[in-house]
């Protein structure tokens, strides 16, 4: 069960309202690499986890991410506070209010007209948060790798936000949040490697004859070799013909149909056959130049 | 530029139509861990990449994933072929056709009524593919970790599909596709570690005083210690009070407002003030039991 | 800041696995009327709220809804536990595993193939949760009404789930969750009516001449009168002509264009003019019967 | 059945084109609180309604909302008319056309490049309208509350749009539309309270021992009491321990598994066990500083 | 402005409830080829149209499609009526109610648990309707072609629904709706060809040297010639080398950067350079077999 | 199987970075009329196609569209290259970086903060690409018409992009891409008309008595006649009464319920009956003016 304390995990000091900056901050509130996605990623994994160590860790970090959602959301609320009050109370003349919305930059208009200045679960372009941002699949050897990657991405987006912010109080809070992603990445790395045999993920072994092929499908200027495709254990497949039909079965597709189904498929093919020898007049020909007259009979 | 050869990378042999199984296969065609997501993930990264080695590798693997999309899509087309023809040509009696749709299992009805039996870019529940499944952010130290995780997830989903398939030809093709995900994971690992200093991702360093805290936010039965929160470099923060306001600034949120904005916020607060001492009659009170009469004046 | 205790707010006792029932429960986990939507609805409102009473209440209830998300998610995890293990460890023969997935009912296959049996933020049809489910707009006289309605809806969905559940432990937990929605509705009602003048919402007054019209736009068999359109203050507008152009300005649409724009619009109109006197031959005419021959010149 | 008259319900007079303002107006055309959502909300409820009074009212208001969709869409078409013609006919130099798109403000560029200046079913940030905006659940004691809230929200969004508009003809039309939302709210309120016993919604009674608890989950600076949590009938639960496990069952989660399933779960746990006593080297350790060499054998 | 008559455009006679069939019918209510998409497609085009003939036609057909939405929605309401009442009033035992939901087939459970048996704006798989289904772009030479295609698709989906329906009253209504799509297709064809020079759409002419190339990008077994790639005016490009870099500029990509930007790009490249000569140990190597010990120093 | 050559189909020469223009180009990368939608539309159709001629053509054009996705994506990467490097390496002061983001125009901020300057599968407003943009239904007489329309739309969007671009290298590449859409439209037209009897699409014939009605549902100022509703074969239905209930069955809706279901429906109706004779006090009445006091008893 959750409990909440109204004190934040990190103090938020905003030096002045800035709806344009508020809008950029939405990236980490309702964006794909943001804190709701992080919290829900770990929380849903934690609910399904049976290993006591991982379960505890997932719930610890999920709970902290909810507290980060609160910090970043509070920054947004502070940055929007002035504009929110002015619009709601119609303090400004209409023209001034319109210019303020347009001049605030990027998409902050939607935050004010639709959401009334509150933090909304959208990214900085107004895209609604959706659960497709969460990629948990319920297998820890995969999910921990997903979590490591998610923390790396979130670290970078915070870094970019820091690079466009001048307000020192916000920079401090963002640096804190960025740092915590690094710490979480470390926890997930440790958890992954405290499982024996985490590679390949899952139970089924790869098929040996295909496991070490590197298939050079993109050729031409810029072809490169490096540890990702040379040295042990790689077998480098460069020949276009060898890249095809690697099982040697012909590279075609077949299905066995029963009689009725085969007849149905044949009837469909017959009904919809294209005639490669025709030279049809088409709608396009009719569309060039002056209209042609209809006369009851087709042409 | 792309070129295409009508021979498949792996031969598809389906022993009989099975629309229910076709529907499950959609998971790897238009699902979040499927081949379109993989191909587009690497292709978009490759277009933006400046490092020649990674660019080449990303385009190689993207192109191969498109060929896998073709293999899994072809399996789906073969599994649906009979039912597609029967419905299109209305071979069956209506009642029989209805029962066939219902009996095929899970959501295959939508594939037939809406998509006509063709492979559609939906997952096995009919959820439309969307680009939120792709988490590329344009920083290789993060994106390569995302790719490693994506390959791990795709490996697992193929493993699950293999576990519910009896058709030997399909099992073979799925095992091939599963194996290639393992090979790709290896390439991405090698590419990540051929960059010096890939951790922490990005340029900005973490804030030292927050980088090694493990904050035990979830407490109670099941609290655990392990390498993810004990030993070097962890500082374990267990005390509820110390978890709050880690910067010591008070844990509150503030913003400096100019006079007009401050007045607007005050006016808004005043207009919308809740009276904590009131004992209001509410709509809910009116909704219990018999209707109360309106009489022009409010009560 | 949030804290978590691994004890649940309500004990979950599931008498046996049932993936089909688990799937129905997703409605209140990742569905539009479910607990994530509730928690995020109140949490985002709370972050933006300036009135101390409402802010506290919103954070109290948001935090409780997160705990309900945990309860319903835990029910789902328990109901799926057996099937999850069997599929992951490939305990069953493939055919048996396939039949188990199909026989579990409704869409539970996607939970297992894609999400590995864990609770996912989807509804019972696999639709990804999205933030469009949250309708907060940052004005308490509207948002509290939205919250009242949301609690009413959630109460009903729990009622329906109770009506299809036989497991007594799950019924108990659902009844608890249902009851809490009723309590929350009461809190929101009280908060709404502890604001003076909460109707009409917002600041701008309605235009008097249009405020009391009831426009009978749907006529014919079934026309009814009742307190929603008769008695004080209603003016019932039945005449089709009077329903149109209520301002008496003609009911047309006009815009003043400068010369260059007017010319551009005229040029566009000219280029795209349809000729009402033509009797054109169309692509459709060509599509009926045998193909017509193209001969260089159009017909 | 529907009929249409080309005269509008309210005359639209736009004094000059303004693509930036057009874009803001999209909020009430294709946005979540807009007229399509309103029309479809009431129309779908009306189709399923059996009570003759409510059915008639729902169809009346749905039909009027379609007419409002027409009014707001017509305003958008008028505001965009000049820019639409200029872009389509390439009247301006490219650089001028580019600057015009950028200078129009907010997201109006997408309206012009993608939608050609026509009103599209998107909100002011370009987010596609989706049916998740509609929250009907087919129980009138809930749906009428949802409708009341929806009208309150739409009233506020119109108010905000009026506050940023200077064109008197548009302000008039928006004021009309805003006023009608107030009238509709009244109809829905009357319809709700003309049902006896509309609270609690639905049939199942709440569980008495949990119905009057107010659980103070958010504590710390800012804790408040008011009619939403004090006085009759509230029982205020402040103690953290009492908030947990309110049924006294222990607050844990259990499920009964049969032998095979229990074995499968145990096997899975064993395969994926994390070793809390390990001190694993991780990928992260490898990523710090210079690359480490691989030599066939792992380290 | 719209008006409504409670009599339907076509009488709906349903011989018995069938929630499974109701669910299939959702395809034409809230599915991508359904009536809402049709109505909104033509309505939004009509609002923006300046040509009086097309505007009138678009509004005529849009209004009729709304009436079709009403017919198909009414069919769904009738098919669900029994199940809706039974679930709402909890007439059945829980186990019986559960079996009824599961036995009704496909995804009808979501209609009942979430939407209470009413017609919802989802397709038969529960996918929420979204405005991405509408492809209007505000240029009649394109939009009319889109409308022709949309009518063709809707005709086919109705045909498939007829093929799985045995209820004669529903078959009649579906045949009516299917027929109207054919009539609408004819209107749109006529409107397209009553514009002079509708091909190529728009104003800008194609570049002559690329306009008649057919590029045989897919080669191998199954290569075919037909009127779509042979005869006048086609130039068939078969040679792989000629398919590339058709402008002869080299097929590379370049951009001119100023000095500061070029330096930034170089710095980024340097920071993120992959070392093709390295033989790095990777996380994957660590994941194979027994855990490796960390000892403060990296390996 | 696919192969890739690193040379582009068309050389990309960008004269200087321009993130605002890059953002507009996203329309044809990840927008609804863009190249991914085109490639996937034809590729999925091709996989399901049995006619050898159409299959080959669909795969040829799908493959070319992938190469176009590469060209447009490469343009975007070049236009963003400078800004990407500057933000990643934090070359600019924060204030300068912030102004650069805001000044770049439209929504390019999201490309940089979230996607790091790489081409993302979003449109120019940041809307995530989704598979609802693809309207294939697996019947060639419909799908070919959809493809014709899709090419027409794409041609127009390229035309608009050309109209706002001054960079000659980009204009050239866009003109090439635009031209290819025209060529593809021709191929699809030819393929459609090389099928005998492609109208009406599908197999079921229309119902003769409804096939030639033109129903004048939108009346009033602007009613027009033209070939789309006059002449052969149209029967113009102008009378409002005749438009209703065209089958003469009464225009009502009925369903036969068994006894238990009928009882359930009646019970539900009874429970939820609205009382048209009541004059209820409502929540709204309570909301006007000062709060009313609750006193245990309802009013």
PDB file of N, CA and C in Angstrom, chain B residues 109-174:
ATOM      1  N   UNK B 109     -11.460 -13.174 -35.696  1.00  0.00           N
ATOM      2  CA  UNK B 109     -12.604 -12.627 -36.438  1.00  0.00           C
ATOM      3  C   UNK B 109     -12.275 -11.287 -37.058  1.00  0.00           C
ATOM      4  N   UNK B 110     -11.552 -10.436 -36.327  1.00  0.00           N
ATOM      5  CA  UNK B 110     -11.282  -9.109 -36.879  1.00  0.00           C
ATOM      6  C   UNK B 110     -10.384  -9.201 -38.107  1.00  0.00           C
ATOM      7  N   UNK B 111      -9.459 -10.133 -38.093  1.00  0.00           N
ATOM      8  CA  UNK B 111      -8.596 -10.308 -39.268  1.00  0.00           C
ATOM      9  C   UNK B 111      -9.429 -10.628 -40.504  1.00  0.00           C
ATOM     10  N   UNK B 112     -10.493 -11.380 -40.289  1.00  0.00           N
ATOM     11  CA  UNK B 112     -11.253 -11.797 -41.458  1.00  0.00           C
ATOM     12  C   UNK B 112     -12.307 -10.780 -41.871  1.00  0.00           C
ATOM     13  N   UNK B 113     -13.062 -10.276 -40.923  1.00  0.00           N
ATOM     14  CA  UNK B 113     -14.116  -9.325 -41.297  1.00  0.00           C
ATOM     15  C   UNK B 113     -13.510  -8.008 -41.774  1.00  0.00           C
ATOM     16  N   UNK B 114     -12.524  -7.519 -41.086  1.00  0.00           N
ATOM     17  CA  UNK B 114     -11.991  -6.199 -41.412  1.00  0.00           C
ATOM     18  C   UNK B 114     -10.853  -6.262 -42.416  1.00  0.00           C
ATOM     19  N   UNK B 115      -9.928  -7.190 -42.224  1.00  0.00           N
ATOM     20  CA  UNK B 115      -8.712  -7.173 -43.043  1.00  0.00           C
ATOM     21  C   UNK B 115      -8.732  -8.245 -44.141  1.00  0.00           C
ATOM     22  N   UNK B 116      -9.801  -8.998 -44.212  1.00  0.00           N
ATOM     23  CA  UNK B 116      -9.926  -9.951 -45.316  1.00  0.00           C
ATOM     24  C   UNK B 116      -8.918 -11.081 -45.298  1.00  0.00           C
ATOM     25  N   UNK B 117      -8.365 -11.377 -44.122  1.00  0.00           N
ATOM     26  CA  UNK B 117      -7.442 -12.495 -44.014  1.00  0.00           C
ATOM     27  C   UNK B 117      -5.992 -12.136 -44.271  1.00  0.00           C
ATOM     28  N   UNK B 118      -5.737 -10.905 -44.622  1.00  0.00           N
ATOM     29  CA  UNK B 118      -4.345 -10.496 -44.849  1.00  0.00           C
ATOM     30  C   UNK B 118      -3.660 -10.154 -43.542  1.00  0.00           C
ATOM     31  N   UNK B 119      -2.317 -10.168 -43.525  1.00  0.00           N
ATOM     32  CA  UNK B 119      -1.609  -9.774 -42.309  1.00  0.00           C
ATOM     33  C   UNK B 119      -1.762  -8.266 -42.114  1.00  0.00           C
ATOM     34  N   UNK B 120      -2.232  -7.878 -40.950  1.00  0.00           N
ATOM     35  CA  UNK B 120      -2.457  -6.452 -40.677  1.00  0.00           C
ATOM     36  C   UNK B 120      -1.493  -6.010 -39.587  1.00  0.00           C
ATOM     37  N   UNK B 121      -1.230  -4.730 -39.538  1.00  0.00           N
ATOM     38  CA  UNK B 121      -0.266  -4.223 -38.560  1.00  0.00           C
ATOM     39  C   UNK B 121      -0.937  -3.984 -37.216  1.00  0.00           C
ATOM     40  N   UNK B 122      -1.433  -5.076 -36.673  1.00  0.00           N
ATOM     41  CA  UNK B 122      -2.058  -5.089 -35.354  1.00  0.00           C
ATOM     42  C   UNK B 122      -1.406  -6.196 -34.547  1.00  0.00           C
ATOM     43  N   UNK B 123      -1.590  -6.150 -33.228  1.00  0.00           N
ATOM     44  CA  UNK B 123      -1.090  -7.282 -32.440  1.00  0.00           C
ATOM     45  C   UNK B 123      -2.208  -8.323 -32.322  1.00  0.00           C
ATOM     46  N   UNK B 124      -1.989  -9.331 -31.520  1.00  0.00           N
ATOM     47  CA  UNK B 124      -2.955 -10.432 -31.501  1.00  0.00           C
ATOM     48  C   UNK B 124      -4.272 -10.047 -30.854  1.00  0.00           C
ATOM     49  N   UNK B 125      -4.344  -8.888 -30.240  1.00  0.00           N
ATOM     50  CA  UNK B 125      -5.615  -8.404 -29.693  1.00  0.00           C
ATOM     51  C   UNK B 125      -6.253  -7.352 -30.571  1.00  0.00           C
ATOM     52  N   UNK B 126      -5.691  -7.075 -31.723  1.00  0.00           N
ATOM     53  CA  UNK B 126      -6.286  -6.097 -32.620  1.00  0.00           C
ATOM     54  C   UNK B 126      -5.820  -4.674 -32.374  1.00  0.00           C
ATOM     55  N   UNK B 127      -4.897  -4.481 -31.439  1.00  0.00           N
ATOM     56  CA  UNK B 127      -4.378  -3.136 -31.157  1.00  0.00           C
ATOM     57  C   UNK B 127      -3.527  -2.667 -32.326  1.00  0.00           C
ATOM     58  N   UNK B 128      -3.862  -1.519 -32.876  1.00  0.00           N
ATOM     59  CA  UNK B 128      -3.098  -0.946 -33.982  1.00  0.00           C
ATOM     60  C   UNK B 128      -1.651  -0.681 -33.586  1.00  0.00           C
ATOM     61  N   UNK B 129      -0.715  -1.050 -34.440  1.00  0.00           N
ATOM     62  CA  UNK B 129       0.694  -0.708 -34.229  1.00  0.00           C
ATOM     63  C   UNK B 129       0.818   0.808 -34.133  1.00  0.00           C
ATOM     64  N   UNK B 130       1.641   1.281 -33.211  1.00  0.00           N
ATOM     65  CA  UNK B 130       1.921   2.722 -33.200  1.00  0.00           C
ATOM     66  C   UNK B 130       3.386   2.973 -32.883  1.00  0.00           C
ATOM     67  N   UNK B 131       3.864   4.126 -33.318  1.00  0.00           N
ATOM     68  CA  UNK B 131       5.290   4.419 -33.255  1.00  0.00           C
ATOM     69  C   UNK B 131       5.780   4.654 -31.835  1.00  0.00           C
ATOM     70  N   UNK B 132       4.864   4.694 -30.873  1.00  0.00           N
ATOM     71  CA  UNK B 132       5.290   4.737 -29.476  1.00  0.00           C
ATOM     72  C   UNK B 132       6.009   3.467 -29.053  1.00  0.00           C
ATOM     73  N   UNK B 133       5.905   2.413 -29.869  1.00  0.00           N
ATOM     74  CA  UNK B 133       6.634   1.173 -29.569  1.00  0.00           C
ATOM     75  C   UNK B 133       8.143   1.351 -29.772  1.00  0.00           C
ATOM     76  N   UNK B 134       8.510   2.385 -30.497  1.00  0.00           N
ATOM     77  CA  UNK B 134       9.927   2.605 -30.817  1.00  0.00           C
ATOM     78  C   UNK B 134      10.476   3.642 -29.849  1.00  0.00           C
ATOM     79  N   UNK B 135      11.589   3.308 -29.205  1.00  0.00           N
ATOM     80  CA  UNK B 135      12.066   4.194 -28.143  1.00  0.00           C
ATOM     81  C   UNK B 135      13.415   4.843 -28.462  1.00  0.00           C
ATOM     82  N   UNK B 136      13.753   4.950 -29.724  1.00  0.00           N
ATOM     83  CA  UNK B 136      15.028   5.573 -30.107  1.00  0.00           C
ATOM     84  C   UNK B 136      15.054   7.047 -29.710  1.00  0.00           C
ATOM     85  N   UNK B 137      16.195   7.493 -29.158  1.00  0.00           N
ATOM     86  CA  UNK B 137      16.310   8.901 -28.780  1.00  0.00           C
ATOM     87  C   UNK B 137      17.536   9.572 -29.384  1.00  0.00           C
ATOM     88  N   UNK B 138      18.272   8.879 -30.218  1.00  0.00           N
ATOM     89  CA  UNK B 138      19.346   9.546 -30.937  1.00  0.00           C
ATOM     90  C   UNK B 138      20.645   9.706 -30.167  1.00  0.00           C
ATOM     91  N   UNK B 139      20.840   8.937 -29.138  1.00  0.00           N
ATOM     92  CA  UNK B 139      22.113   8.930 -28.399  1.00  0.00           C
ATOM     93  C   UNK B 139      22.544   7.471 -28.329  1.00  0.00           C
ATOM     94  N   UNK B 140      23.639   7.120 -28.979  1.00  0.00           N
ATOM     95  CA  UNK B 140      23.984   5.688 -29.112  1.00  0.00           C
ATOM     96  C   UNK B 140      24.204   4.967 -27.781  1.00  0.00           C
ATOM     97  N   UNK B 141      24.716   5.662 -26.768  1.00  0.00           N
ATOM     98  CA  UNK B 141      24.928   4.944 -25.501  1.00  0.00           C
ATOM     99  C   UNK B 141      23.604   4.535 -24.858  1.00  0.00           C
ATOM    100  N   UNK B 142      22.523   5.203 -25.238  1.00  0.00           N
ATOM    101  CA  UNK B 142      21.197   4.764 -24.787  1.00  0.00           C
ATOM    102  C   UNK B 142      20.554   3.847 -25.827  1.00  0.00           C
ATOM    103  N   UNK B 143      20.620   4.235 -27.088  1.00  0.00           N
ATOM    104  CA  UNK B 143      19.904   3.466 -28.107  1.00  0.00           C
ATOM    105  C   UNK B 143      20.426   2.037 -28.229  1.00  0.00           C
ATOM    106  N   UNK B 144      21.725   1.851 -28.097  1.00  0.00           N
ATOM    107  CA  UNK B 144      22.226   0.476 -28.195  1.00  0.00           C
ATOM    108  C   UNK B 144      21.714  -0.364 -27.039  1.00  0.00           C
ATOM    109  N   UNK B 145      21.630   0.225 -25.862  1.00  0.00           N
ATOM    110  CA  UNK B 145      21.026  -0.527 -24.752  1.00  0.00           C
ATOM    111  C   UNK B 145      19.552  -0.840 -25.050  1.00  0.00           C
ATOM    112  N   UNK B 146      18.844   0.116 -25.655  1.00  0.00           N
ATOM    113  CA  UNK B 146      17.451  -0.151 -26.029  1.00  0.00           C
ATOM    114  C   UNK B 146      17.375  -1.301 -27.039  1.00  0.00           C
ATOM    115  N   UNK B 147      18.314  -1.322 -27.950  1.00  0.00           N
ATOM    116  CA  UNK B 147      18.290  -2.377 -28.970  1.00  0.00           C
ATOM    117  C   UNK B 147      18.582  -3.746 -28.361  1.00  0.00           C
ATOM    118  N   UNK B 148      19.543  -3.781 -27.461  1.00  0.00           N
ATOM    119  CA  UNK B 148      19.839  -5.036 -26.760  1.00  0.00           C
ATOM    120  C   UNK B 148      18.584  -5.560 -26.066  1.00  0.00           C
ATOM    121  N   UNK B 149      17.891  -4.669 -25.387  1.00  0.00           N
ATOM    122  CA  UNK B 149      16.671  -5.071 -24.676  1.00  0.00           C
ATOM    123  C   UNK B 149      15.593  -5.511 -25.652  1.00  0.00           C
ATOM    124  N   UNK B 150      15.459  -4.791 -26.749  1.00  0.00           N
ATOM    125  CA  UNK B 150      14.420  -5.130 -27.724  1.00  0.00           C
ATOM    126  C   UNK B 150      14.654  -6.532 -28.295  1.00  0.00           C
ATOM    127  N   UNK B 151      15.904  -6.860 -28.552  1.00  0.00           N
ATOM    128  CA  UNK B 151      16.205  -8.195 -29.078  1.00  0.00           C
ATOM    129  C   UNK B 151      15.895  -9.270 -28.037  1.00  0.00           C
ATOM    130  N   UNK B 152      16.202  -8.957 -26.781  1.00  0.00           N
ATOM    131  CA  UNK B 152      15.890  -9.922 -25.724  1.00  0.00           C
ATOM    132  C   UNK B 152      14.382 -10.167 -25.639  1.00  0.00           C
ATOM    133  N   UNK B 153      13.605  -9.093 -25.727  1.00  0.00           N
ATOM    134  CA  UNK B 153      12.145  -9.264 -25.653  1.00  0.00           C
ATOM    135  C   UNK B 153      11.611 -10.062 -26.840  1.00  0.00           C
ATOM    136  N   UNK B 154      12.105  -9.737 -28.022  1.00  0.00           N
ATOM    137  CA  UNK B 154      11.609 -10.431 -29.207  1.00  0.00           C
ATOM    138  C   UNK B 154      11.960 -11.918 -29.142  1.00  0.00           C
ATOM    139  N   UNK B 155      13.132 -12.211 -28.614  1.00  0.00           N
ATOM    140  CA  UNK B 155      13.524 -13.621 -28.458  1.00  0.00           C
ATOM    141  C   UNK B 155      12.491 -14.358 -27.616  1.00  0.00           C
ATOM    142  N   UNK B 156      12.067 -13.729 -26.525  1.00  0.00           N
ATOM    143  CA  UNK B 156      11.122 -14.381 -25.608  1.00  0.00           C
ATOM    144  C   UNK B 156       9.752 -14.572 -26.253  1.00  0.00           C
ATOM    145  N   UNK B 157       9.270 -13.573 -26.972  1.00  0.00           N
ATOM    146  CA  UNK B 157       7.949 -13.719 -27.584  1.00  0.00           C
ATOM    147  C   UNK B 157       7.974 -14.839 -28.617  1.00  0.00           C
ATOM    148  N   UNK B 158       9.052 -14.944 -29.384  1.00  0.00           N
ATOM    149  CA  UNK B 158       9.157 -16.092 -30.303  1.00  0.00           C
ATOM    150  C   UNK B 158       9.158 -17.412 -29.540  1.00  0.00           C
ATOM    151  N   UNK B 159       9.858 -17.439 -28.424  1.00  0.00           N
ATOM    152  CA  UNK B 159       9.888 -18.663 -27.612  1.00  0.00           C
ATOM    153  C   UNK B 159       8.478 -19.069 -27.173  1.00  0.00           C
ATOM    154  N   UNK B 160       7.703 -18.097 -26.762  1.00  0.00           N
ATOM    155  CA  UNK B 160       6.326 -18.411 -26.345  1.00  0.00           C
ATOM    156  C   UNK B 160       5.489 -18.906 -27.521  1.00  0.00           C
ATOM    157  N   UNK B 161       5.667 -18.295 -28.682  1.00  0.00           N
ATOM    158  CA  UNK B 161       4.901 -18.749 -29.853  1.00  0.00           C
ATOM    159  C   UNK B 161       5.302 -20.181 -30.226  1.00  0.00           C
ATOM    160  N   UNK B 162       6.570 -20.470 -30.145  1.00  0.00           N
ATOM    161  CA  UNK B 162       7.018 -21.843 -30.418  1.00  0.00           C
ATOM    162  C   UNK B 162       6.352 -22.815 -29.444  1.00  0.00           C
ATOM    163  N   UNK B 163       6.222 -22.390 -28.196  1.00  0.00           N
ATOM    164  CA  UNK B 163       5.639 -23.266 -27.171  1.00  0.00           C
ATOM    165  C   UNK B 163       4.157 -23.576 -27.390  1.00  0.00           C
ATOM    166  N   UNK B 164       3.474 -22.819 -28.230  1.00  0.00           N
ATOM    167  CA  UNK B 164       2.054 -23.115 -28.486  1.00  0.00           C
ATOM    168  C   UNK B 164       1.803 -23.568 -29.927  1.00  0.00           C
ATOM    169  N   UNK B 165       2.858 -23.873 -30.668  1.00  0.00           N
ATOM    170  CA  UNK B 165       2.704 -24.266 -32.072  1.00  0.00           C
ATOM    171  C   UNK B 165       3.056 -25.741 -32.246  1.00  0.00           C
ATOM    172  N   UNK B 166       2.216 -26.461 -32.990  1.00  0.00           N
ATOM    173  CA  UNK B 166       2.555 -27.857 -33.277  1.00  0.00           C
ATOM    174  C   UNK B 166       3.020 -28.057 -34.706  1.00  0.00           C
ATOM    175  N   UNK B 167       2.697 -27.142 -35.593  1.00  0.00           N
ATOM    176  CA  UNK B 167       3.043 -27.309 -37.003  1.00  0.00           C
ATOM    177  C   UNK B 167       4.561 -27.251 -37.154  1.00  0.00           C
ATOM    178  N   UNK B 168       5.198 -28.350 -37.629  1.00  0.00           N
ATOM    179  CA  UNK B 168       6.672 -28.371 -37.629  1.00  0.00           C
ATOM    180  C   UNK B 168       7.299 -27.317 -38.539  1.00  0.00           C
ATOM    181  N   UNK B 169       6.664 -27.036 -39.659  1.00  0.00           N
ATOM    182  CA  UNK B 169       7.240 -26.034 -40.561  1.00  0.00           C
ATOM    183  C   UNK B 169       7.250 -24.654 -39.925  1.00  0.00           C
ATOM    184  N   UNK B 170       6.169 -24.351 -39.213  1.00  0.00           N
ATOM    185  CA  UNK B 170       6.105 -23.045 -38.558  1.00  0.00           C
ATOM    186  C   UNK B 170       7.096 -23.001 -37.398  1.00  0.00           C
ATOM    187  N   UNK B 171       7.171 -24.085 -36.646  1.00  0.00           N
ATOM    188  CA  UNK B 171       8.129 -24.126 -35.536  1.00  0.00           C
ATOM    189  C   UNK B 171       9.557 -23.863 -36.037  1.00  0.00           C
ATOM    190  N   UNK B 172       9.897 -24.472 -37.157  1.00  0.00           N
ATOM    191  CA  UNK B 172      11.232 -24.266 -37.726  1.00  0.00           C
ATOM    192  C   UNK B 172      11.477 -22.798 -38.060  1.00  0.00           C
ATOM    193  N   UNK B 173      10.501 -22.200 -38.728  1.00  0.00           N
ATOM    194  CA  UNK B 173      10.687 -20.807 -39.141  1.00  0.00           C
ATOM    195  C   UNK B 173      10.769 -19.900 -37.923  1.00  0.00           C
ATOM    196  N   UNK B 174       9.937 -20.183 -36.919  1.00  0.00           N
ATOM    197  CA  UNK B 174       9.983 -19.366 -35.701  1.00  0.00           C
ATOM    198  C   UNK B 174      11.321 -19.540 -34.985  1.00  0.00           C
TER     199      UNK B 174
END
